[in-house]
Structure formats: structure tokens, C-alpha cells
PDB file of C-alpha atoms and ligand atoms in Angstrom:
ATOM      1  CA  MET A   1       0.193   0.165   0.011  1.00  0.00           C
ATOM      2  CA  SER A   2       1.068   2.967  -0.827  1.00  0.00           C
ATOM      3  CA  HIS A   3       2.304   6.099   2.129  1.00  0.00           C
ATOM      4  CA  GLN A   4      -0.744   7.231   2.857  1.00  0.00           C
ATOM      5  CA  THR A   5      -0.125  11.770   4.304  1.00  0.00           C
ATOM      6  CA  SER A   6      -1.969  13.678   6.034  1.00  0.00           C
ATOM      7  CA  LYS A   7      -4.434  15.038   2.995  1.00  0.00           C
ATOM      8  CA  ASP A   8      -5.557  11.255   3.003  1.00  0.00           C
ATOM      9  CA  PHE A   9      -6.714  10.950   6.873  1.00  0.00           C
ATOM     10  CA  LEU A  10      -8.528  14.373   6.674  1.00  0.00           C
ATOM     11  CA  LYS A  11     -10.097  12.990   3.636  1.00  0.00           C
ATOM     12  CA  LEU A  12     -11.171   9.961   5.688  1.00  0.00           C
ATOM     13  CA  LEU A  13     -12.399  12.363   8.578  1.00  0.00           C
ATOM     14  CA  LYS A  14     -14.274  14.127   6.342  1.00  0.00           C
ATOM     15  CA  ASN A  15     -15.556  11.637   5.101  1.00  0.00           C
ATOM     16  CA  PRO A  16     -20.051  13.040   4.853  1.00  0.00           C
ATOM     17  CA  ASP A  17     -21.383   9.505   5.285  1.00  0.00           C
ATOM     18  CA  PHE A  18     -20.511   9.169   8.932  1.00  0.00           C
ATOM     19  CA  ILE A  19     -22.574  10.316  11.862  1.00  0.00           C
ATOM     20  CA  ASP A  20     -21.184  12.340  13.795  1.00  0.00           C
ATOM     21  CA  GLY A  21     -19.562  11.129  17.259  1.00  0.00           C
ATOM     22  CA  ILE A  22     -21.870   7.656  16.627  1.00  0.00           C
ATOM     23  CA  TYR A  23     -19.027   5.188  18.336  1.00  0.00           C
ATOM     24  CA  ASN A  24     -19.087   7.384  22.046  1.00  0.00           C
ATOM     25  CA  TYR A  25     -22.314   6.182  22.381  1.00  0.00           C
ATOM     26  CA  CYS A  26     -22.300   2.341  21.581  1.00  0.00           C
ATOM     27  CA  ASP A  27     -21.031  -1.075  22.459  1.00  0.00           C
ATOM     28  CA  SER A  28     -18.306  -1.302  20.688  1.00  0.00           C
ATOM     29  CA  TRP A  29     -19.086  -4.361  19.457  1.00  0.00           C
ATOM     30  CA  CYS A  30     -18.250  -4.103  15.681  1.00  0.00           C
ATOM     31  CA  GLU A  31     -18.370  -7.294  14.608  1.00  0.00           C
ATOM     32  CA  ARG A  32     -22.182  -7.280  15.866  1.00  0.00           C
ATOM     33  CA  CYS A  33     -22.891  -3.370  14.214  1.00  0.00           C
ATOM     34  CA  GLY A  34     -24.837  -2.444  11.447  1.00  0.00           C
ATOM     35  CA  PHE A  35     -22.878   0.604  11.864  1.00  0.00           C
ATOM     36  CA  THR A  36     -19.754   0.170  10.195  1.00  0.00           C
ATOM     37  CA  GLU A  37     -19.858   1.975   7.328  1.00  0.00           C
ATOM     38  CA  LYS A  38     -21.052   5.412   9.176  1.00  0.00           C
ATOM     39  CA  CYS A  39     -18.540   5.253  11.636  1.00  0.00           C
ATOM     40  CA  MET A  40     -15.122   7.200  11.448  1.00  0.00           C
ATOM     41  CA  ASN A  41     -13.711   4.901  14.510  1.00  0.00           C
ATOM     42  CA  PHE A  42     -14.357   1.691  12.303  1.00  0.00           C
ATOM     43  CA  ALA A  43     -12.306   3.678   9.323  1.00  0.00           C
ATOM     44  CA  MET A  44      -9.748   4.383  11.432  1.00  0.00           C
ATOM     45  CA  ARG A  45      -8.539   1.085  12.554  1.00  0.00           C
ATOM     46  CA  LYS A  46      -9.385   0.050   9.030  1.00  0.00           C
ATOM     47  CA  TYR A  47      -7.025   2.566   7.746  1.00  0.00           C
ATOM     48  CA  LYS A  48      -4.531   0.606   9.932  1.00  0.00           C
ATOM     49  CA  THR A  49      -4.195  -2.288   7.519  1.00  0.00           C
ATOM     50  CA  PRO A  50      -1.778  -5.250   7.812  1.00  0.00           C
ATOM     51  CA  ALA A  51      -0.316  -3.919   4.922  1.00  0.00           C
ATOM     52  CA  HIS A  52       0.629  -1.036   5.869  1.00  0.00           C
ATOM     53  CA  ASP A  53       1.330  -2.313   9.449  1.00  0.00           C
ATOM     54  CA  ASP A  54       4.088  -4.233   7.737  1.00  0.00           C
ATOM     55  CA  THR A  55       5.928  -0.487   7.552  1.00  0.00           C
ATOM     56  CA  GLY A  56       5.965  -1.239  11.487  1.00  0.00           C
ATOM     57  CA  ASP A  57       4.897   3.004  11.510  1.00  0.00           C
ATOM     58  CA  SER A  58       0.936   2.412  11.158  1.00  0.00           C
ATOM     59  CA  LEU A  59       0.153   3.813  14.980  1.00  0.00           C
ATOM     60  CA  SER A  60       2.418   6.004  15.091  1.00  0.00           C
ATOM     61  CA  ASP A  61       1.992   8.145  12.434  1.00  0.00           C
ATOM     62  CA  VAL A  62      -1.746   7.942  12.779  1.00  0.00           C
ATOM     63  CA  PHE A  63      -1.146   9.244  16.226  1.00  0.00           C
ATOM     64  CA  ARG A  64       1.076  12.049  15.326  1.00  0.00           C
ATOM     65  CA  GLN A  65      -1.408  13.073  12.320  1.00  0.00           C
ATOM     66  CA  THR A  66      -4.198  13.055  14.867  1.00  0.00           C
ATOM     67  CA  THR A  67      -1.825  15.760  17.426  1.00  0.00           C
ATOM     68  CA  ASP A  68      -0.672  17.474  14.293  1.00  0.00           C
ATOM     69  CA  LEU A  69      -4.540  18.467  13.546  1.00  0.00           C
ATOM     70  CA  ILE A  70      -5.472  18.824  17.022  1.00  0.00           C
ATOM     71  CA  LYS A  71      -2.337  21.003  17.508  1.00  0.00           C
ATOM     72  CA  GLN A  72      -3.626  23.291  14.291  1.00  0.00           C
ATOM     73  CA  VAL A  73      -7.160  24.097  15.585  1.00  0.00           C
ATOM     74  CA  ILE A  74      -5.619  25.138  19.105  1.00  0.00           C
ATOM     75  CA  GLU A  75      -3.315  27.079  16.784  1.00  0.00           C
ATOM     76  CA  ASP A  76      -6.489  28.341  14.880  1.00  0.00           C
ATOM     77  CA  LYS A  77      -8.299  29.175  17.924  1.00  0.00           C
ATOM     78  CA  GLY A  78      -5.236  31.247  18.304  1.00  0.00           C
ATOM     79  CA  LEU A  79      -3.877  29.800  22.047  1.00  0.00           C
ATOM     80  CA  SER A  80      -0.499  27.908  21.651  1.00  0.00           C
ATOM     81  CA  TRP A  81       0.007  24.047  22.302  1.00  0.00           C
ATOM     82  CA  GLU A  82       2.178  25.007  24.899  1.00  0.00           C
ATOM     83  CA  GLU A  83      -0.523  27.021  26.833  1.00  0.00           C
ATOM     84  CA  VAL A  84      -3.083  24.545  26.542  1.00  0.00           C
ATOM     85  CA  VAL A  85      -0.749  21.513  27.614  1.00  0.00           C
ATOM     86  CA  ASN A  86       0.692  24.243  31.083  1.00  0.00           C
ATOM     87  CA  GLN A  87      -3.471  25.727  32.054  1.00  0.00           C
ATOM     88  CA  ALA A  88      -4.354  21.133  32.138  1.00  0.00           C
ATOM     89  CA  ASP A  89      -1.323  20.658  35.095  1.00  0.00           C
ATOM     90  CA  THR A  90      -2.478  24.213  36.956  1.00  0.00           C
ATOM     91  CA  GLN A  91      -5.863  24.440  37.041  1.00  0.00           C
ATOM     92  CA  PRO A  92      -6.884  24.017  40.916  1.00  0.00           C
ATOM     93  CA  LEU A  93      -9.285  20.739  41.916  1.00  0.00           C
ATOM     94  CA  THR A  94     -11.532  21.387  44.463  1.00  0.00           C
ATOM     95  CA  ARG A  95     -13.120  17.912  44.325  1.00  0.00           C
ATOM     96  CA  ASP A  96     -11.417  14.448  42.492  1.00  0.00           C
ATOM     97  CA  PRO A  97     -13.822  13.587  40.066  1.00  0.00           C
ATOM     98  CA  HIS A  98     -11.464   9.799  40.356  1.00  0.00           C
ATOM     99  CA  GLN A  99     -11.464   9.834  43.696  1.00  0.00           C
ATOM    100  CA  GLU A 100     -15.973  10.617  43.642  1.00  0.00           C
ATOM    101  CA  ALA A 101     -16.726   8.346  41.112  1.00  0.00           C
ATOM    102  CA  ASP A 102     -14.793   5.297  43.193  1.00  0.00           C
ATOM    103  CA  LYS A 103     -16.520   5.660  46.122  1.00  0.00           C
ATOM    104  CA  HIS A 104     -20.114   6.517  44.098  1.00  0.00           C
ATOM    105  CA  ARG A 105     -22.820   3.251  44.816  1.00  0.00           C
ATOM    106  CA  ASN A 106     -23.375   2.628  41.067  1.00  0.00           C
ATOM    107  CA  VAL A 107     -18.877   1.294  40.690  1.00  0.00           C
ATOM    108  CA  ILE A 108     -18.795  -0.154  43.966  1.00  0.00           C
ATOM    109  CA  ASN A 109     -22.315  -2.598  42.666  1.00  0.00           C
ATOM    110  CA  ALA A 110     -20.647  -2.860  39.235  1.00  0.00           C
ATOM    111  CA  ARG A 111     -17.437  -3.916  40.856  1.00  0.00           C
ATOM    112  CA  GLU A 112     -19.461  -6.773  42.802  1.00  0.00           C
ATOM    113  CA  TYR A 113     -21.558  -7.586  39.364  1.00  0.00           C
ATOM    114  CA  THR A 114     -17.909  -8.023  37.933  1.00  0.00           C
ATOM    115  CA  ARG A 115     -16.623  -9.945  41.087  1.00  0.00           C
ATOM    116  CA  LEU A 116     -19.480 -12.400  41.272  1.00  0.00           C
ATOM    117  CA  TYR A 117     -18.992 -12.667  37.204  1.00  0.00           C
ATOM    118  CA  GLY A 118     -15.937 -13.741  37.498  1.00  0.00           C
ATOM    119  CA  SER A 119     -16.301 -16.445  40.291  1.00  0.00           C
ATOM    120  CA  PHE A 120     -19.396 -17.728  38.513  1.00  0.00           C
ATOM    121  CA  LEU A 121     -17.338 -18.572  35.658  1.00  0.00           C
ATOM    122  CA  ARG A 122     -14.075 -19.861  38.015  1.00  0.00           C
ATOM    123  CA  GLU A 123     -16.177 -21.907  40.335  1.00  0.00           C
ATOM    124  CA  GLU A 124     -18.856 -23.267  37.549  1.00  0.00           C
ATOM    125  CA  GLN A 125     -16.078 -24.345  34.740  1.00  0.00           C
ATOM    126  CA  GLY A 126     -17.215 -27.747  33.648  1.00  0.00           C
ATOM    127  CA  PHE A 127     -20.478 -27.336  34.300  1.00  0.00           C
ATOM    128  CA  MET A 128     -20.477 -26.258  30.025  1.00  0.00           C
ATOM    129  CA  LYS A 129     -18.948 -29.902  29.493  1.00  0.00           C
ATOM    130  CA  GLY A 130     -21.791 -31.302  31.793  1.00  0.00           C
ATOM    131  CA  LYS A 131     -24.426 -30.062  28.966  1.00  0.00           C
ATOM    132  CA  GLY A 132     -22.561 -31.344  25.946  1.00  0.00           C
ATOM    133  CA  VAL A 133     -22.505 -34.918  27.756  1.00  0.00           C
ATOM    134  CA  GLU A 134     -26.441 -34.189  29.087  1.00  0.00           C
ATOM    135  CA  PHE A 135     -27.181 -33.109  25.849  1.00  0.00           C
ATOM    136  CA  GLN A 136     -25.868 -36.462  23.961  1.00  0.00           C
ATOM    137  CA  ASN A 137     -27.394 -38.676  26.356  1.00  0.00           C
ATOM    138  CA  GLU A 138     -30.963 -36.982  25.872  1.00  0.00           C
ATOM    139  CA  LEU A 139     -29.853 -37.117  21.755  1.00  0.00           C
ATOM    140  CA  ASN A 140     -29.075 -40.989  21.965  1.00  0.00           C
ATOM    141  CA  LYS A 141     -32.201 -42.026  23.863  1.00  0.00           C
ATOM    142  CA  GLY A 142     -34.347 -39.468  21.314  1.00  0.00           C
ATOM    143  CA  ALA A 143     -35.426 -37.250  23.903  1.00  0.00           C
ATOM    144  CA  LEU A 144     -33.794 -35.005  22.079  1.00  0.00           C
ATOM    145  CA  SER A 145     -33.759 -33.962  18.260  1.00  0.00           C
ATOM    146  CA  VAL A 146     -30.566 -33.188  17.115  1.00  0.00           C
ATOM    147  CA  GLU A 147     -31.766 -29.189  15.807  1.00  0.00           C
ATOM    148  CA  GLU A 148     -32.947 -28.884  19.570  1.00  0.00           C
ATOM    149  CA  ALA A 149     -29.717 -29.543  20.660  1.00  0.00           C
ATOM    150  CA  GLU A 150     -28.312 -27.061  17.837  1.00  0.00           C
ATOM    151  CA  GLU A 151     -31.023 -24.053  19.217  1.00  0.00           C
ATOM    152  CA  ALA A 152     -30.281 -24.860  22.771  1.00  0.00           C
ATOM    153  CA  LEU A 153     -26.510 -24.582  22.383  1.00  0.00           C
ATOM    154  CA  SER A 154     -26.659 -21.891  20.014  1.00  0.00           C
ATOM    155  CA  GLN A 155     -28.648 -19.694  21.911  1.00  0.00           C
ATOM    156  CA  ILE A 156     -26.372 -20.806  25.383  1.00  0.00           C
ATOM    157  CA  GLU A 157     -23.077 -19.570  23.210  1.00  0.00           C
ATOM    158  CA  ASP A 158     -24.866 -16.558  22.664  1.00  0.00           C
ATOM    159  CA  ALA A 159     -25.707 -15.787  25.814  1.00  0.00           C
ATOM    160  CA  PHE A 160     -21.961 -15.874  26.849  1.00  0.00           C
ATOM    161  CA  GLU A 161     -20.347 -13.490  24.427  1.00  0.00           C
ATOM    162  CA  VAL A 162     -23.433 -11.004  25.359  1.00  0.00           C
ATOM    163  CA  ILE A 163     -22.304 -11.866  29.080  1.00  0.00           C
ATOM    164  CA  ASN A 164     -18.783 -11.942  28.670  1.00  0.00           C
ATOM    165  CA  TRP A 165     -18.900  -8.252  25.978  1.00  0.00           C
ATOM    166  CA  TYR A 166     -20.824  -6.311  27.993  1.00  0.00           C
ATOM    167  CA  GLN A 167     -18.642  -7.311  31.860  1.00  0.00           C
ATOM    168  CA  SER A 168     -16.361  -5.319  31.618  1.00  0.00           C
ATOM    169  CA  LEU A 169     -18.357  -2.541  29.630  1.00  0.00           C
ATOM    170  CA  ILE A 170     -20.362  -1.550  32.428  1.00  0.00           C
ATOM    171  CA  TYR A 171     -18.057  -1.042  34.948  1.00  0.00           C
ATOM    172  CA  ILE A 172     -15.888   0.701  32.408  1.00  0.00           C
ATOM    173  CA  LYS A 173     -19.033   2.830  31.282  1.00  0.00           C
ATOM    174  CA  ILE A 174     -20.664   3.591  34.501  1.00  0.00           C
ATOM    175  CA  ARG A 175     -17.607   4.984  35.870  1.00  0.00           C
ATOM    176  CA  ASN A 176     -16.587   6.614  33.476  1.00  0.00           C
ATOM    177  CA  ALA A 177     -20.058   8.937  33.118  1.00  0.00           C
ATOM    178  CA  CYS A 178     -19.544   8.990  37.547  1.00  0.00           C
ATOM    179  CA  GLN A 179     -16.457  10.412  36.916  1.00  0.00           C
ATOM    180  CA  LEU A 180     -18.120  13.087  34.473  1.00  0.00           C
ATOM    181  CA  PHE A 181     -20.695  13.691  36.471  1.00  0.00           C
ATOM    182  CA  PHE A 182     -18.301  14.835  39.708  1.00  0.00           C
ATOM    183  CA  GLU A 183     -16.762  17.102  37.343  1.00  0.00           C
ATOM    184  CA  GLU A 184     -17.099  20.432  37.283  1.00  0.00           C
ATOM    185  CA  ASN A 185     -18.527  23.822  35.609  1.00  0.00           C
ATOM    186  CA  LEU A 186     -20.023  20.821  32.485  1.00  0.00           C
ATOM    187  CA  SER A 187     -20.949  22.021  29.302  1.00  0.00           C
ATOM    188  CA  ASP A 188     -24.197  20.566  27.753  1.00  0.00           C
ATOM    189  CA  PHE A 189     -22.456  18.517  25.160  1.00  0.00           C
ATOM    190  CA  MET A 190     -20.290  16.843  28.789  1.00  0.00           C
ATOM    191  CA  THR A 191     -23.422  16.783  30.263  1.00  0.00           C
ATOM    192  CA  ASP A 192     -24.978  15.008  27.372  1.00  0.00           C
ATOM    193  CA  PHE A 193     -22.169  12.817  27.189  1.00  0.00           C
ATOM    194  CA  TYR A 194     -22.377  11.302  30.883  1.00  0.00           C
ATOM    195  CA  ASN A 195     -26.179  10.694  30.075  1.00  0.00           C
ATOM    196  CA  GLY A 196     -24.686   8.713  26.839  1.00  0.00           C
ATOM    197  CA  LYS A 197     -22.976   6.466  29.068  1.00  0.00           C
ATOM    198  CA  ALA A 198     -25.384   5.958  31.212  1.00  0.00           C
ATOM    199  CA  LYS A 199     -27.820   4.840  28.697  1.00  0.00           C
ATOM    200  CA  LEU A 200     -25.114   2.568  27.701  1.00  0.00           C
ATOM    201  CA  THR A 201     -23.835   1.000  30.590  1.00  0.00           C
ATOM    202  CA  LEU A 202     -28.013   0.682  31.539  1.00  0.00           C
ATOM    203  CA  ILE A 203     -28.565  -1.433  27.112  1.00  0.00           C
ATOM    204  CA  SER A 204     -25.707  -3.412  29.044  1.00  0.00           C
ATOM    205  CA  ILE A 205     -27.157  -4.475  31.876  1.00  0.00           C
ATOM    206  CA  ASP A 206     -30.698  -4.938  29.966  1.00  0.00           C
ATOM    207  CA  ARG A 207     -28.716  -7.427  27.830  1.00  0.00           C
ATOM    208  CA  SER A 208     -26.317  -9.170  30.214  1.00  0.00           C
ATOM    209  CA  ILE A 209     -29.770  -9.449  32.127  1.00  0.00           C
ATOM    210  CA  ALA A 210     -31.375 -11.469  28.946  1.00  0.00           C
ATOM    211  CA  ALA A 211     -28.952 -13.303  28.741  1.00  0.00           C
ATOM    212  CA  TRP A 212     -28.487 -14.556  32.186  1.00  0.00           C
ATOM    213  CA  LEU A 213     -31.978 -15.612  31.837  1.00  0.00           C
ATOM    214  CA  VAL A 214     -31.331 -17.256  29.485  1.00  0.00           C
ATOM    215  CA  LEU A 215     -28.668 -19.675  30.908  1.00  0.00           C
ATOM    216  CA  GLN A 216     -31.174 -19.581  33.984  1.00  0.00           C
ATOM    217  CA  VAL A 217     -33.899 -21.993  31.693  1.00  0.00           C
ATOM    218  CA  HIS A 218     -30.960 -24.069  30.553  1.00  0.00           C
ATOM    219  CA  PHE A 219     -29.463 -24.437  33.678  1.00  0.00           C
ATOM    220  CA  PRO A 220     -31.790 -24.473  36.152  1.00  0.00           C
ATOM    221  CA  GLU A 221     -29.075 -26.460  38.707  1.00  0.00           C
ATOM    222  CA  LYS A 222     -28.105 -22.857  38.679  1.00  0.00           C
ATOM    223  CA  VAL A 223     -30.561 -21.139  39.413  1.00  0.00           C
ATOM    224  CA  ASN A 224     -29.253 -19.726  42.937  1.00  0.00           C
ATOM    225  CA  LYS A 225     -25.874 -18.453  41.530  1.00  0.00           C
ATOM    226  CA  ILE A 226     -27.609 -17.002  38.608  1.00  0.00           C
ATOM    227  CA  THR A 227     -30.575 -15.318  40.518  1.00  0.00           C
ATOM    228  CA  GLU A 228     -27.419 -13.150  42.816  1.00  0.00           C
ATOM    229  CA  ILE A 229     -26.017 -11.827  39.263  1.00  0.00           C
ATOM    230  CA  LEU A 230     -29.652 -10.909  38.556  1.00  0.00           C
ATOM    231  CA  LEU A 231     -30.327  -9.079  41.002  1.00  0.00           C
ATOM    232  CA  GLN A 232     -26.778  -7.268  41.252  1.00  0.00           C
ATOM    233  CA  LEU A 233     -27.889  -6.589  37.914  1.00  0.00           C
ATOM    234  CA  GLU A 234     -30.794  -5.204  38.662  1.00  0.00           C
ATOM    235  CA  LYS A 235     -29.488  -3.338  41.799  1.00  0.00           C
ATOM    236  CA  LEU A 236     -26.947  -1.436  39.690  1.00  0.00           C
ATOM    237  CA  ARG A 237     -29.640  -0.811  36.911  1.00  0.00           C
ATOM    238  CA  GLN A 238     -32.496   0.482  39.412  1.00  0.00           C
ATOM    239  CA  TYR A 239     -29.687   3.214  41.092  1.00  0.00           C
ATOM    240  CA  ILE A 240     -28.353   4.101  37.750  1.00  0.00           C
ATOM    241  CA  GLU A 241     -32.101   5.554  36.573  1.00  0.00           C
ATOM    242  CA  LYS A 242     -32.384   7.144  39.701  1.00  0.00           C
ATOM    243  CA  ASP A 243     -29.299   8.533  39.579  1.00  0.00           C
ATOM    244  CA  PHE A 244     -29.481   9.750  35.825  1.00  0.00           C
ATOM    245  CA  PRO A 245     -32.792  10.163  35.074  1.00  0.00           C
ATOM    246  CA  ASN A 246     -32.217  11.537  31.848  1.00  0.00           C
ATOM    247  CA  ALA A 247     -30.048   8.736  30.855  1.00  0.00           C
ATOM    248  CA  ARG A 248     -32.818   6.888  28.961  1.00  0.00           C
ATOM    249  CA  LYS A 249     -34.023   9.806  27.280  1.00  0.00           C
ATOM    250  CA  PHE A 250     -30.643  10.293  26.045  1.00  0.00           C
ATOM    251  CA  VAL A 251     -30.813   9.501  22.045  1.00  0.00           C
ATOM    252  CA  ARG A 252     -27.951   7.740  20.643  1.00  0.00           C
ATOM    253  CA  PRO A 253     -26.631   9.213  17.436  1.00  0.00           C
ATOM    254  CA  GLY A 254     -27.077   6.394  14.717  1.00  0.00           C
ATOM    255  CA  PHE A 255     -29.131   3.596  17.331  1.00  0.00           C
ATOM    256  CA  ASP A 256     -31.255   5.788  18.688  1.00  0.00           C
ATOM    257  CA  LYS A 257     -33.069   7.444  15.962  1.00  0.00           C
TER     258      LYS A 257
HETATM  259  S1  LIG B 301     -20.500   2.259  16.228  1.00  0.00           S
HETATM  260 FE1  LIG B 301     -20.642   0.513  15.908  1.00  0.00          FE
HETATM  261  S2  LIG B 301     -18.380  -0.155  13.997  1.00  0.00           S
HETATM  262 FE2  LIG B 301     -18.108   1.985  15.267  1.00  0.00          FE
HETATM  263  S3  LIG B 301     -17.140   2.079  17.312  1.00  0.00           S
HETATM  264 FE3  LIG B 301     -19.027   1.324  17.451  1.00  0.00          FE
HETATM  265  S4  LIG B 301     -19.742  -0.451  16.935  1.00  0.00           S
HETATM  266 FE4  LIG B 301     -17.694  -0.403  15.934  1.00  0.00          FE
END
């Protein structure tokens, strides 16, 4: 591939088909996303093709070009890069949003969900294998058709994928929303931004709850542990809806309109 210049990169960023900011409120699951053609983030990842990477400097090129563009924007506003960096270093903080976020009940409960999820996986390592054996026995007895077994396995596999994908997202996004919530003098854009992150967390919880319910149907013997996890997710969902009352109303570009 020929060397791509800053101009190519700018052209890529200015594609009119992109939906502005769609990647800010998505679940980053590009494999399952219907908006890849409209997403600048996705296009930027494609920009780093393996062939381009062979040169060994694709990533640093992209970062350098991005930094150059940011510097250009700052200079266009009549500021210097150094002034902006120094301002960021010297602005006094009356409270630390990171620390406040770490103590927030949403973050604590999201962390607890991650712990429950990890402990479920650790303690129940053999149960999927057991399910395979159970299906095989039922197939042998004629109690289950091949199609039914395949359908059940596909549901279980999908439920695990969904749970795995969203479990880290839930913690990361709600922590991000809580941290922004504690920042001072937020613009309307940033207020919308944290509501969008809270909404993404709620959607992640909704999908995770649905997936755990699928597991509960297929693994009735695990009902106690799964119920504990479901209760944790439900508690978190209710706290977030209370603490971020505008989150559900936030319209995510592309996804909600
Ligand atoms: S909007 Fe879709 S394509 Fe873009 S980063 Fe998010 S999941 Fe990936």
C-alpha cells in the first residue's frame, strides 16, 4: 500500500456519510454493529491495515497526524499548544472526580457484578462440558432432536458471548459517567455525554440480564447463583436510573434515531 499522507487522513475524517459521534455511545462490538460504514472510528481502524502495518509505523503515523491536527485547531483558536498543556497542569481541583467516582454506589455495584461474574466462571468451569454430555445422552435416548440440541447450544453460546462482552463494559462506562458527573462546570455537551454513557451502561445491563435469563432456563441447577447475579444487575440498573434520570431519554446518534 502506498504511504498515506495527512491529507488522506483528513479526507477520511471528513467522510460525509459518517454519523457524528456514533462511536461515543456504542458498545464497541463492531462485529455485530450495523453501522460500520457510518463510523469514523471503524474507518480509522481499517486505515491501519496489516499491509500498512508492515512498515511498522502506521500506528505512530496516525497518532502523529492526529496530534498535528489538534495542534492546528488550537493554533487556529489563537492559543499555543504549551499554553493549553500548562493550563491543564495548573487548574486547581476542588475535588477529585476520580476519587468521587470510585466511591459512588454505581461504581461499587458494577465492581461487585464483575466479581460475581468472575466467581461464577471460576466455580462453574465444568458445567458447559456437563451440558454437552447431557445433550448427548438425551440425543441417544431420542428425548432431544439434533435441531433442538443445536438451537439450545447456539442460545447458550450467544448468551455467554453477550455476558462476556458487556461485563467489562458495564464497569468501564458507568465509572466514566460517574467521573464526569463529578467534574465541575460541565458544558451541555459533556452533560449529554455522561448521560449517553449511563444509557449505554443501562443497555449493557438490559442485554446482560436477558442473557443470564437464557442461562437460567438452560441451567436450572444454577438458579441460586444466577439469581444472585440477576439481583445485582437489577440493583445496579435501578440505582443508575435514579442517579441519571435523563439517561434513558438520551438519543444516541445513529442507534436511537
Ligand atoms: S459504532 Fe459500530 S462500528 Fe463504530 S466503533 Fe461502535 S460498534 Fe464499532
